[in-house]
Coordinates of C-alpha atoms in Angstrom, one line a residue:
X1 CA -176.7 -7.1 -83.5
X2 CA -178.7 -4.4 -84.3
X3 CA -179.0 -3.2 -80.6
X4 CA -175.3 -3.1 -80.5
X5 CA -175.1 -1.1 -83.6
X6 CA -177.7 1.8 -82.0
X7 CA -175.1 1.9 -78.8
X8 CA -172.2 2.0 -81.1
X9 CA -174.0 5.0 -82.6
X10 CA -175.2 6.5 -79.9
X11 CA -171.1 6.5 -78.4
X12 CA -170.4 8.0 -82.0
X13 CA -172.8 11.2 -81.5
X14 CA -171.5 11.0 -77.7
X15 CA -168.0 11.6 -78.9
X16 CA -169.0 14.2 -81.2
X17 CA -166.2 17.1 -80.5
X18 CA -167.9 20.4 -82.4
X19 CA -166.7 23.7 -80.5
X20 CA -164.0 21.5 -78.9
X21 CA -160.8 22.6 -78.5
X22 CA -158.1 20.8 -81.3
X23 CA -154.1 21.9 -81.6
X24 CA -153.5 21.5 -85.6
X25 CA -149.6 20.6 -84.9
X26 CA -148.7 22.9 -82.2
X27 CA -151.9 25.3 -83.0
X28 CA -154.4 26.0 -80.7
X29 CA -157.7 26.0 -82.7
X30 CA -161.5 24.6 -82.4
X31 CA -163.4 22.5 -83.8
X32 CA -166.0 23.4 -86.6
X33 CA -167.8 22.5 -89.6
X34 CA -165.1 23.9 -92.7
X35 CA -167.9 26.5 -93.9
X36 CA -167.9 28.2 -90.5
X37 CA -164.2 28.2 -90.5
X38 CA -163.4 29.4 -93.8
X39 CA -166.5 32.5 -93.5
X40 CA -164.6 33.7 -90.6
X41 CA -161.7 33.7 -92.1
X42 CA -160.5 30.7 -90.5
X43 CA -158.2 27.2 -92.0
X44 CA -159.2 24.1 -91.9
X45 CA -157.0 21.5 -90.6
X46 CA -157.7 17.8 -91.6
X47 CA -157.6 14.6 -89.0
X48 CA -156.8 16.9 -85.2
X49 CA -161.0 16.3 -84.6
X50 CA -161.4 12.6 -85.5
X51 CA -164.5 11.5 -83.8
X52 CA -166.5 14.3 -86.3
X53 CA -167.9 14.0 -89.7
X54 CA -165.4 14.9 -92.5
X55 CA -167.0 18.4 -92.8
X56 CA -165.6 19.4 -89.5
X57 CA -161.9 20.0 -88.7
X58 CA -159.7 21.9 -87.0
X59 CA -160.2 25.1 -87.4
X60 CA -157.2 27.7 -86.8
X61 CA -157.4 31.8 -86.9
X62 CA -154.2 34.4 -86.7
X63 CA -155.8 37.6 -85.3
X64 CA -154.9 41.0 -84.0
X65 CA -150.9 41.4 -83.7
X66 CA -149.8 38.5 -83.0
X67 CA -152.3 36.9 -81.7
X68 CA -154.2 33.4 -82.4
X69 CA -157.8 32.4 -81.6
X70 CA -157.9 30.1 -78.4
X71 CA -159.8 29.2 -75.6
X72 CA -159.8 32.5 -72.8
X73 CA -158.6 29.3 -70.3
X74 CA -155.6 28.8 -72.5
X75 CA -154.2 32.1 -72.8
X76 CA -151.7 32.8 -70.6
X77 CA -151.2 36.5 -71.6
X78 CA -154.8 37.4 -70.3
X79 CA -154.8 39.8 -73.1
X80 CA -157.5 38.3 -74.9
X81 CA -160.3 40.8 -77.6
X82 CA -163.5 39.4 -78.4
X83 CA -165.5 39.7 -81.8
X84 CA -162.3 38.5 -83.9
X85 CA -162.5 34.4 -83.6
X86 CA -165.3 32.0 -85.0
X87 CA -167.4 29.7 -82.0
X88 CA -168.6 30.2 -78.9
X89 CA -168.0 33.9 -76.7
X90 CA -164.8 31.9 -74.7
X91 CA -162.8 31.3 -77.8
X92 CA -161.1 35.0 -78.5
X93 CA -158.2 36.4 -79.7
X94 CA -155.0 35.9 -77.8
X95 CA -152.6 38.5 -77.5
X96 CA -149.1 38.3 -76.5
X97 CA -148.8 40.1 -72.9
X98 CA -146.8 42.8 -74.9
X99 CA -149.2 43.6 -77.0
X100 CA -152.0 45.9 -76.4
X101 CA -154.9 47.5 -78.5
X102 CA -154.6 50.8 -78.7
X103 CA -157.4 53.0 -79.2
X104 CA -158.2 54.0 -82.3
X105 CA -158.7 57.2 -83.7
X106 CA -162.0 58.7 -84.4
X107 CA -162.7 59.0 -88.3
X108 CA -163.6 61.9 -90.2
X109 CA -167.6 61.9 -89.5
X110 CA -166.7 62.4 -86.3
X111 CA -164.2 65.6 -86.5
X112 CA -166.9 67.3 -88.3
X113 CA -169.5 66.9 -85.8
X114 CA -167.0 68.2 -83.1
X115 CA -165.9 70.8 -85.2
X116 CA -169.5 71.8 -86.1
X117 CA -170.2 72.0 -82.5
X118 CA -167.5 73.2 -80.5
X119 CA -166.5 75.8 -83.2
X120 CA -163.1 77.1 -83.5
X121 CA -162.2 79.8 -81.3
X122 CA -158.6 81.3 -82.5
X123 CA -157.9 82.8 -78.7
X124 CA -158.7 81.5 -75.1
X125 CA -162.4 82.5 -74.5
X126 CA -164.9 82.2 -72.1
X127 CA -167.4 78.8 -73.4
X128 CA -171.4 79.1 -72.8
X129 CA -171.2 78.7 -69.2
X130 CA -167.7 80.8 -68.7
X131 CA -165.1 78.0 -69.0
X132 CA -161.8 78.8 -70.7
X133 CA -161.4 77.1 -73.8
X134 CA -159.5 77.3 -77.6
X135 CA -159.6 75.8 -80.6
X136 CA -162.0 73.3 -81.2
X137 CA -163.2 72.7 -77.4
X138 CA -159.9 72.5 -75.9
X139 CA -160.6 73.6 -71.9
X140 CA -157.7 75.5 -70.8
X141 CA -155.6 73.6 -68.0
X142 CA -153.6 76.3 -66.7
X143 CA -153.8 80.3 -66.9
X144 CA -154.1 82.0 -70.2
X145 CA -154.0 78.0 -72.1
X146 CA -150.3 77.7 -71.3
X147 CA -149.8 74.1 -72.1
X148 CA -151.1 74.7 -75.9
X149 CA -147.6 74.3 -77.9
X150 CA -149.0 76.7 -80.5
X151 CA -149.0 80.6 -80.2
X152 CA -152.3 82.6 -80.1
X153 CA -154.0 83.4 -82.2
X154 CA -154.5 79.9 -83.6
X155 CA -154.7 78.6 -86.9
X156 CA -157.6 76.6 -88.1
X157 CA -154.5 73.6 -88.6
X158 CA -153.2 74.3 -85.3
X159 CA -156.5 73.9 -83.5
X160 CA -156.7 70.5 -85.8
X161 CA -154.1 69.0 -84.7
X162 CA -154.6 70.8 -81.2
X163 CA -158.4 68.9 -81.4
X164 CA -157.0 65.3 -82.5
X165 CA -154.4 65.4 -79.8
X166 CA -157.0 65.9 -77.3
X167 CA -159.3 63.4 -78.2
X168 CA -156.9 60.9 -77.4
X169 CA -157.8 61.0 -74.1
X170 CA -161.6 60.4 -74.6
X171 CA -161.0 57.5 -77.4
X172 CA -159.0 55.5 -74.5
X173 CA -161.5 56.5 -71.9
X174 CA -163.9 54.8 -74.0
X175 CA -162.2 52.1 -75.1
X176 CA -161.2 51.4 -71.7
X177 CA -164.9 51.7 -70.3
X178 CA -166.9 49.2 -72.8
X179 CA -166.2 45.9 -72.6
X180 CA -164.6 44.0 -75.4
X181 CA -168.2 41.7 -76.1
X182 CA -169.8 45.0 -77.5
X183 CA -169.0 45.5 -80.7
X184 CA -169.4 49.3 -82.6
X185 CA -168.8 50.7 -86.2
X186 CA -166.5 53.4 -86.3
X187 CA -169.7 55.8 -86.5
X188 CA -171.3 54.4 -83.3
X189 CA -168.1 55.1 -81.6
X190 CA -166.7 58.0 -82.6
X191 CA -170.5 59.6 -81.6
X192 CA -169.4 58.4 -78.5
X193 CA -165.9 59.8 -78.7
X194 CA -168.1 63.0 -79.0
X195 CA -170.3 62.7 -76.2
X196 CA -166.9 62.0 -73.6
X197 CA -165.4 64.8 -75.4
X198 CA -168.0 67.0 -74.4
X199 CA -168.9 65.5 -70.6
X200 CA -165.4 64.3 -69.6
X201 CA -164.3 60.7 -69.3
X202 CA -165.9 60.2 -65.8
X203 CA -169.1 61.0 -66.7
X204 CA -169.2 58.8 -69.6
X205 CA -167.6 56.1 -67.5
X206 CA -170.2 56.3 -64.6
X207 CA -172.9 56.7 -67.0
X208 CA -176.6 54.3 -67.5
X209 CA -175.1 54.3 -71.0
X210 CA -172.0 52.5 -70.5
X211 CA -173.6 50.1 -68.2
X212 CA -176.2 49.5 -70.7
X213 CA -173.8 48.9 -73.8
X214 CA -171.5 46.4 -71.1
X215 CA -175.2 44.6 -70.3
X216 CA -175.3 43.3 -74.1
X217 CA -178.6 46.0 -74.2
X218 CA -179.0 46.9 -78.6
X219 CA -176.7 49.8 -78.7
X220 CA -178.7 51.9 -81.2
X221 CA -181.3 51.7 -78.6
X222 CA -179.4 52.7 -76.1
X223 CA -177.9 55.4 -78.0
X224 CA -181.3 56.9 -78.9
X225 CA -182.6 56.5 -74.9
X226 CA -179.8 57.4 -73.6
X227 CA -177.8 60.3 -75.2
X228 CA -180.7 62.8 -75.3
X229 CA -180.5 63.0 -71.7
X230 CA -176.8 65.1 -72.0
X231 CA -178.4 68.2 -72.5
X232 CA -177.7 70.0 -69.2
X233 CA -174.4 72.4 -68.2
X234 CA -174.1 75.2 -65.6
X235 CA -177.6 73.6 -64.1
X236 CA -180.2 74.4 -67.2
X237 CA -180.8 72.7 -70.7
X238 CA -179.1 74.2 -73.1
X239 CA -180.0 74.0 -77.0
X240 CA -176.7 73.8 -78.3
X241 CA -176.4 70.5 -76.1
X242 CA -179.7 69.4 -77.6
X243 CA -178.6 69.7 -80.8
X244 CA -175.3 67.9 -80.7
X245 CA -177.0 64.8 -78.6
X246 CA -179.5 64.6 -81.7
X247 CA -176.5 64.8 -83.8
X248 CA -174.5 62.1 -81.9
X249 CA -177.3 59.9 -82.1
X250 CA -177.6 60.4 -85.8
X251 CA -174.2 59.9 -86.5
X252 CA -174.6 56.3 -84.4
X253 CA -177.3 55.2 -86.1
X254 CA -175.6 56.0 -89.5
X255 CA -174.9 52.0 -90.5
X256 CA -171.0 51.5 -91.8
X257 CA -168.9 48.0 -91.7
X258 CA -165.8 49.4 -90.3
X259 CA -165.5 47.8 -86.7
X260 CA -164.2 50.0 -84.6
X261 CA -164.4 48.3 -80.9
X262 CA -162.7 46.0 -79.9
X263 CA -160.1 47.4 -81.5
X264 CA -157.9 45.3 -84.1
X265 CA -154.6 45.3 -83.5

């Protein structure tokens, strides 16, 4: 008897369904102990993972825009953003295929550094090494800045909103370019906003940095080794270059709990 009661015990632990996949009615969800649900923000669904102790349920997660938290082999959409859903790295967020997350917008930290840096130039002018630019660091695209939809000389507003239309560009770049496992606060990325603002999006997408951050390497690490090494234009090191690489990697380092990638739909 008591022989049979160790294999019956033994099947118990066997059957043992933690980080298993559950459906809580028609709900995709996983299986986990109720405090690691409900500190991620999670519900707990009674009875869907029977073979467990009573302290683990099902545990279901609505996330992003109308997404839920599943398993990546269950979404259909393929749209799936990681760092949003409690358990293991294959149980994400789960977009609808007509959803996507758009890039967000650098914050305020970051508009000063580019501002500080690039400096505002009311008319097209030659840059350090001779290239056309206005505003805050906007490189002329066609002869005497035609495509600006703002008259010369510009406003300090003008070249604002001038700026924060161009950065568009460089905020998708670099959302596009990390992957969705490495996870930055709004300072880490808007320095790197910065740094594709200032060396174009296929530098930055190219770059030992990127490949680092998509390795899982410690981002303020990499930031630090990595960023200081931006320092050259028109073939020599300029100090103006040094200086904003130092203050890019300040600004990364500067801690903040706003999550800025992946991005949260």
């Amino acid at each position: 008897m008591k022989a049979f009661s160790i294999v019956l015990l033994a099947a118990t632990l066997t059957l043992a369904a933690i980080n298993d996949p559950c459906t809580a009615g028609s709900t995709p969800g996983i299986c986990l102990t109720t405090a690691s649900c409900s500190s991620s923000g999670g519900t707990s669904h009674v009875g869907f993972c029977p073979n467990d102790p009573t302290n683990v349920q099902c545990c279901t997660k609505s996330c992003g825009a109308g997404g839920v938290c599943r398993f990546t082999s269950s979404c259909t959409s393929g749209n799936t953003v990681s760092g949003l859903c409690p358990g293991p790295d294959n149980f994400k967020c789960c977009l609808p295929a007509s959803s996507g997350c758009g890039a967000p917008a650098v914050n305020a930290a970051t508009i000063a550094l580019i501002k500080k840096f690039e400096g505002f130039v009311a008319s097209p002018s030659p840059d350090p090494i001779g290239l056309p630019t206005v505003g805050y660091g906007h490189l002329c695209q066609t002869k005497n800045c035609a495509e600006v939809p703002f008259s010369f000389p510009l406003t300090e507003a003008e070249a604002s909103t001038l700026l924060n239309s161009d950065l568009k560009t460089y905020e998708a770049c670099i959302t596009k370019d990390i992957v969705s496992s490495v996870r930055l606060n709004d300072n880490q990325y808007g320095a790197l906003c910065s740094w594709a603002f200032n060396e174009g999006c296929g530098a930055a997408g190219s770059s030992t940095l990127i490949a680092r951050l998509n390795a899982g390497q410690d981002p303020d690490a990499v930031a630090a080794q990595e960023l200081p090494k931006w320092d050259i234009a028109g073939g020599k090191v300029l100090q103006g270059l040094v200086n904003r690489r130092a203050a890019e990697v300040a600004l990364f380092k500067t801690p903040s709990s706003v999550i800025a990638h992946p991005p949260h739909c």
